[in-house]
CSV table of C-alpha atoms and ligand atoms in Angstrom, one decimal:
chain,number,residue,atom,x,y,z
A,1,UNK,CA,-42.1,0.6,-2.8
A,2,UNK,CA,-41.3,2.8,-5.7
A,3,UNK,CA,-40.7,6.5,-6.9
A,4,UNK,CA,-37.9,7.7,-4.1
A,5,UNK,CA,-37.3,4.6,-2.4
A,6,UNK,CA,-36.6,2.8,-5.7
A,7,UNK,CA,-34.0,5.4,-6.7
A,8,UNK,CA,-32.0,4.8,-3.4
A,9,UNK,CA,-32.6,0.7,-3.0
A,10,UNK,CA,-30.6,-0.7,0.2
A,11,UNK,CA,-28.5,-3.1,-0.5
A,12,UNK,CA,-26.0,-5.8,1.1
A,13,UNK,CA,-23.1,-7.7,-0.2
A,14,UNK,CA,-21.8,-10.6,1.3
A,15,UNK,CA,-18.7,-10.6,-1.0
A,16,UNK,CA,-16.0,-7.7,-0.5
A,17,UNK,CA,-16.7,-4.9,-2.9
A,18,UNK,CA,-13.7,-2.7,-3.9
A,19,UNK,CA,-13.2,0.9,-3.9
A,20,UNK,CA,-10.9,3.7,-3.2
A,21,UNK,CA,-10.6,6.8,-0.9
A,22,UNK,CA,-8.9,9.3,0.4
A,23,UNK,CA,-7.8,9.3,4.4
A,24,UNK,CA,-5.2,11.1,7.1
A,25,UNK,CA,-3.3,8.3,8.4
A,26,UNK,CA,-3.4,9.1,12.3
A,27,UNK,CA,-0.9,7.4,15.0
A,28,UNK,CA,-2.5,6.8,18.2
A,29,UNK,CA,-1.2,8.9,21.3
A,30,UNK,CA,1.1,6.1,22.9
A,31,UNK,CA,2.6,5.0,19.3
A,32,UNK,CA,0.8,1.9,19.2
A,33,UNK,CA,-1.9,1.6,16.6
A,34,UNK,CA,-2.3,3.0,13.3
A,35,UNK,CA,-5.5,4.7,12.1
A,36,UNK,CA,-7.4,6.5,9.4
A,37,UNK,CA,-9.5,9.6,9.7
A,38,UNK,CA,-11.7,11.2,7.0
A,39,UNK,CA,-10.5,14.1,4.7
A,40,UNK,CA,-14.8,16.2,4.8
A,41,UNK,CA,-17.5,14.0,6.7
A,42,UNK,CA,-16.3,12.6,10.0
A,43,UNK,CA,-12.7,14.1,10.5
A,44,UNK,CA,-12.8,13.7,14.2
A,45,UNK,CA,-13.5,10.0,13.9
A,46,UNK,CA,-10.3,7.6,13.9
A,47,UNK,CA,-11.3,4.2,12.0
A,48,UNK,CA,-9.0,1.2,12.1
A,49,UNK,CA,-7.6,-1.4,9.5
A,50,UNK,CA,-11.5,-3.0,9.6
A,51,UNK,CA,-13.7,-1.0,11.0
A,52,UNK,CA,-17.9,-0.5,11.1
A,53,UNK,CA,-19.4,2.9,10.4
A,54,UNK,CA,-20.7,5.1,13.2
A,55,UNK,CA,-23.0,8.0,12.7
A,56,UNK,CA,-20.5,11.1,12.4
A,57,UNK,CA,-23.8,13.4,13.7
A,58,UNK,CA,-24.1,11.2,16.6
A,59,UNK,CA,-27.1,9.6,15.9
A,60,UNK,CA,-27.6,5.7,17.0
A,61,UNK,CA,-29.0,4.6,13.7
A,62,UNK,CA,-27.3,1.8,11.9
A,63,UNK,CA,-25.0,3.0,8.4
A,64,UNK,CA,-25.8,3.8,6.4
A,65,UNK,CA,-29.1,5.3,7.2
A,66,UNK,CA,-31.6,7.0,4.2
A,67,UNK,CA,-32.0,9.9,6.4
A,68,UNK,CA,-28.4,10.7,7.2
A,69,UNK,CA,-25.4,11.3,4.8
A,70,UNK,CA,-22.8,9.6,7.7
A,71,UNK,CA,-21.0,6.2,6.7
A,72,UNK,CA,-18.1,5.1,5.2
A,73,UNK,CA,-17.3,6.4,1.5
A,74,UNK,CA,-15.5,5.5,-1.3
A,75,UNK,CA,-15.3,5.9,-5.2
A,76,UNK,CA,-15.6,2.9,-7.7
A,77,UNK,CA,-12.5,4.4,-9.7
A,78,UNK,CA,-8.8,4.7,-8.0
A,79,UNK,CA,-8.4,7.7,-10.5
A,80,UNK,CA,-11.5,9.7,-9.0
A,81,UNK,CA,-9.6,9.4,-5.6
A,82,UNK,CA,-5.9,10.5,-7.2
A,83,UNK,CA,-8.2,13.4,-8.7
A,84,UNK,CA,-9.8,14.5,-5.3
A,85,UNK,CA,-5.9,14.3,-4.0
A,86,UNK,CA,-4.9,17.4,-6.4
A,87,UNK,CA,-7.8,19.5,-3.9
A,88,UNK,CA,-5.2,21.6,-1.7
A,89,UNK,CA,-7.2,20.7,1.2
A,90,UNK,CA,-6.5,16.7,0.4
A,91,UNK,CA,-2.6,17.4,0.1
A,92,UNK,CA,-1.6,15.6,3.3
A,93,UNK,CA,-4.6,12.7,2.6
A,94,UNK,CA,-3.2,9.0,1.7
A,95,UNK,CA,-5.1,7.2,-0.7
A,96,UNK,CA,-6.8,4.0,0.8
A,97,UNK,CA,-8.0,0.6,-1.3
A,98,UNK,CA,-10.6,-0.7,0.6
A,99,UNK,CA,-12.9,-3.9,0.9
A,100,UNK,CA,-16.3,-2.6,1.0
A,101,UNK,CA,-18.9,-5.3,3.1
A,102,UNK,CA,-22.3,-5.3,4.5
A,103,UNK,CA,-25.3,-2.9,3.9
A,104,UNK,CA,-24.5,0.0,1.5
A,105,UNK,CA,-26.2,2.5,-1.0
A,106,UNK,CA,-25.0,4.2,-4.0
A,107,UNK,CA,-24.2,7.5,-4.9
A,108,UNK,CA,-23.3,8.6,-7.9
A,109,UNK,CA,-19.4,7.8,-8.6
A,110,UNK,CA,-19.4,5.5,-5.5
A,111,UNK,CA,-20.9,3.6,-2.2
A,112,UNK,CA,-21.7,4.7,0.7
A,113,UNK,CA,-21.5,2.0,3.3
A,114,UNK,CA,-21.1,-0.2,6.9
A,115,UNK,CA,-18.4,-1.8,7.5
A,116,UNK,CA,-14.3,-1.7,5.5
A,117,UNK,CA,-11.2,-3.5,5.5
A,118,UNK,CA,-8.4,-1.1,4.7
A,119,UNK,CA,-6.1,-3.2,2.0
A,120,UNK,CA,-3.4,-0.7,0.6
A,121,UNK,CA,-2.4,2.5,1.7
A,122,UNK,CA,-0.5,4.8,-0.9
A,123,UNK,CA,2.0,7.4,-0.1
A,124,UNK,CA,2.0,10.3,-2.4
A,125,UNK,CA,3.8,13.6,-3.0
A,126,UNK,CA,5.5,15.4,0.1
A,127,UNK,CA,4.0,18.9,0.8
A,128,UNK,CA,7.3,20.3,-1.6
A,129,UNK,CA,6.0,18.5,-4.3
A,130,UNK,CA,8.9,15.4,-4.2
A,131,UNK,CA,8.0,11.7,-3.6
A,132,UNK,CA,6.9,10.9,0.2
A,133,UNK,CA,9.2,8.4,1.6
A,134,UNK,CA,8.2,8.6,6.0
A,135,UNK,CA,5.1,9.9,7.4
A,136,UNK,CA,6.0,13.2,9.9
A,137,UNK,CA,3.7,14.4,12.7
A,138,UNK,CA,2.2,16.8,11.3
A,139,UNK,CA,1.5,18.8,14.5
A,140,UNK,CA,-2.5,18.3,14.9
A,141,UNK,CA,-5.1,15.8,15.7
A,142,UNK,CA,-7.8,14.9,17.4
A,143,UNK,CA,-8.0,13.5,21.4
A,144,UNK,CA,-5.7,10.2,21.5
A,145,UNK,CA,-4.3,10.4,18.1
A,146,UNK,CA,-1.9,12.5,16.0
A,147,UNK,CA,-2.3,13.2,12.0
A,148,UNK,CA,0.4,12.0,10.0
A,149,UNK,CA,2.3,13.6,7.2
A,150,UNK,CA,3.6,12.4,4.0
A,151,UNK,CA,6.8,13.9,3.8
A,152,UNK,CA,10.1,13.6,1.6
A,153,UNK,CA,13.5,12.8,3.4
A,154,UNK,CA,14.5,16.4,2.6
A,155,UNK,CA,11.4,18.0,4.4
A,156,UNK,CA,11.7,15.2,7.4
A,157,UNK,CA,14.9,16.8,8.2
A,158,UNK,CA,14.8,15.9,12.3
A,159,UNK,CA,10.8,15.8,12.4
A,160,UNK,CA,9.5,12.9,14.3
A,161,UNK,CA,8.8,10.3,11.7
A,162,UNK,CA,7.8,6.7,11.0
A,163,UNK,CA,8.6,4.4,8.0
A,164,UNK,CA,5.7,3.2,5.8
A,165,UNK,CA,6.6,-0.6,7.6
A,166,UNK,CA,6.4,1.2,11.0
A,167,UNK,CA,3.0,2.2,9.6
A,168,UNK,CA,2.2,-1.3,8.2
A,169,UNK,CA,3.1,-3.0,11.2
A,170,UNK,CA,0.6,-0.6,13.2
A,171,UNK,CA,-2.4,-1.3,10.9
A,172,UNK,CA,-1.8,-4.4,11.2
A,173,UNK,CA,0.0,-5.6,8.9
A,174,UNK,CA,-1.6,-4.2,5.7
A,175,UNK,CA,0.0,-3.1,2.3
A,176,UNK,CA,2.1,0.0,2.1
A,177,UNK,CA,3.2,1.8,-0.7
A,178,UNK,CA,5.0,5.1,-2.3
A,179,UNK,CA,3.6,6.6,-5.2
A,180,UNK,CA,6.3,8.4,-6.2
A,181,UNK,CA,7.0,11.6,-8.0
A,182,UNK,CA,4.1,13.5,-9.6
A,183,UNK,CA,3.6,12.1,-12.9
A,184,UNK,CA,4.4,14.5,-16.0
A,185,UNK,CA,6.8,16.6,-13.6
A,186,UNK,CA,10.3,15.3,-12.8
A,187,UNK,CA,12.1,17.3,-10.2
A,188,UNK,CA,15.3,19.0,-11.9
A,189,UNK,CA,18.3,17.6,-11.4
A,190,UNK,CA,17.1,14.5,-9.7
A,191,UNK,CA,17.2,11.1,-11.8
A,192,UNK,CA,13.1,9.7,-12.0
A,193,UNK,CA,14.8,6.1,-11.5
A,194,UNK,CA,18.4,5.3,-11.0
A,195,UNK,CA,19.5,2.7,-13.0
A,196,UNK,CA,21.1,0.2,-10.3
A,197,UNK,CA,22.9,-1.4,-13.4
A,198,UNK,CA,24.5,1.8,-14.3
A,199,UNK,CA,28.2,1.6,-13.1
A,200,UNK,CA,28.6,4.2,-10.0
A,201,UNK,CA,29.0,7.8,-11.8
A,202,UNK,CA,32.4,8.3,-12.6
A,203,UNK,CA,32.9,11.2,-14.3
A,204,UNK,CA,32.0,13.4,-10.9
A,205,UNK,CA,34.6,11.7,-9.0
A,206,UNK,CA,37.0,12.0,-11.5
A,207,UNK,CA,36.0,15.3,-12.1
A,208,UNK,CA,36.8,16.4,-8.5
A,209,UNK,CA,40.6,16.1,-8.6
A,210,UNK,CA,40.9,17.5,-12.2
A,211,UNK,CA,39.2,20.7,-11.2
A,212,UNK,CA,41.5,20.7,-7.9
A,213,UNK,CA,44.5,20.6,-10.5
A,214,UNK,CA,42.7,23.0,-12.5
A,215,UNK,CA,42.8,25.2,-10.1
A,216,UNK,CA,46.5,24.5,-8.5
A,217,UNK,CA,47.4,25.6,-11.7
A,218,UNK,CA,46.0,28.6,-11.9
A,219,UNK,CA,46.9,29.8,-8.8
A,220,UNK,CA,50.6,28.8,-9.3
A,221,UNK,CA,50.5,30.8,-12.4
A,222,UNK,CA,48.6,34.0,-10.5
A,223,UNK,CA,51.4,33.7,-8.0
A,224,UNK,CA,54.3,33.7,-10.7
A,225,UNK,CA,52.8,36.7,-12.0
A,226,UNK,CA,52.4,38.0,-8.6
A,227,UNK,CA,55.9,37.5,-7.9
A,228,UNK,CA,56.8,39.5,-11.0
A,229,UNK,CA,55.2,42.1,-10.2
A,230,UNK,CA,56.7,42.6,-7.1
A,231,UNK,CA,60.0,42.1,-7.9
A,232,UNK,CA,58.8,45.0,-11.1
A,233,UNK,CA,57.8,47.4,-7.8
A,234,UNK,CA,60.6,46.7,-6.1
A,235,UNK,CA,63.0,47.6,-9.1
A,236,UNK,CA,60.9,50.7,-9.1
A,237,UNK,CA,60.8,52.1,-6.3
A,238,UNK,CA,64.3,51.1,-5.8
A,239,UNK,CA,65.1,53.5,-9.0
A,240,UNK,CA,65.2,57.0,-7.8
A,241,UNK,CA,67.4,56.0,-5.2
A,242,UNK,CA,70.2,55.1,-7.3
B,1,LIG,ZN1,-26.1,9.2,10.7
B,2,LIG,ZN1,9.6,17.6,0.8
């Protein structure tokens, strides 16, 4: 062994490696079982929570093979994934932290490998750009499952959705959370965190029936001077008479 096949050694781990990727999560046709599919290689395969590796060109060869590129992958860093997420291809894609186990090779920012336990599963950013809070359908798929959507509660509107413990509960019971806004861009007019200490905003309650009096005035007063002005024309027109 040496020159090429030293470059690309074969290895195996019996101890969980970590890593991070980007996936769809997909919702089985009956509304049973939770799934992943992949955002480039292998996009018509559905994995589960732990799954092995199958050849995504059909082949029968075990994963990862020299002589194929199929497998499982996933990047070392979590901020390599959040990068490939800003693609506008990988928009809908939920970031996945995975256990990486049994024979794998290296590329160069990651593995390539057999067999995965799905830990986490991040929400991110709704299609608008606000903090996903339910996953939608987002109207394709492939044969026995649908794609989900990360979506905001504005954008869900009456879409079909689940809840990210809807989603838990169908992977089987693994981590799920929201990433919330994009970092570095608030949305205008919408308070980042609401401070649950904070006393319940006052001043737009209070507000409310001031500008109603406000305004009661004002039209009492337009009416006064309406009235005048009437009683002016009246006078008026009432003049050449006399
Ligand atoms: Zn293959
Ligand atoms: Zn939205």
């Amino acid at each position: 062994m040496g020159g090429l096949f030293a470059r690309t050694p074969h290895e195996h781990s019996e101890e969980p490696l970590p890593g991070f990727k980007l996936a769809y999560p997909m919702l089985s046709a009956d509304g049973t079982v939770a799934g992943y599919s992949g955002v480039t290689l292998g996009r018509a395969h559905v994995y589960r929570t732990v799954d092995d590796a199958v050849c995504a060109h059909g082949s029968r060869h075990a994963c990862p093979s020299r002589w194929c590129d199929c497998g499982f992958y996933c990047f070392h860093e979590l901020s390599s994934a959040r990068d490939l997420a800003c693609e506008p291809d990988h928009r809908g894609a939920v970031l996945l932290e995975v256990a990486v186990s049994g024979r794998y090779r290296r590329y160069e920012r990651g593995l390539r490998y057999a067999r995965q336990r799905v830990r986490t599963v991040r929400i991110g950013r709704c299609e608008c750009g606000r903090a996903a809070e339910l996953l939608a359908d987002s109207g394709v798929g492939s044969v026995g499952w649908r794609r989900l959507v990360p979506v905001c509660p504005g954008c869900a509107a009456l879409r079909p959705v689940i809840t990210p413990e809807d989603f838990s509960r169908l992977a089987g019971g693994i981590d799920v959370r929201l990433d919330g806004p994009i970092p570095g861009m608030p949305v205008p007019g919408v308070a980042v965190r609401p401070d649950p200490a904070a006393e319940p905003a006052p001043t737009t309650r209070d507000d409310e029936p001031g500008t109603v009096a406000l305004l009661a005035a004002e039209v009492a007063l337009l009416q006064a001077r309406l009235d005048e002005v009437q009683s002016r024309l009246d006078r008026l027109t009432r003049g050449p008479e006399h």
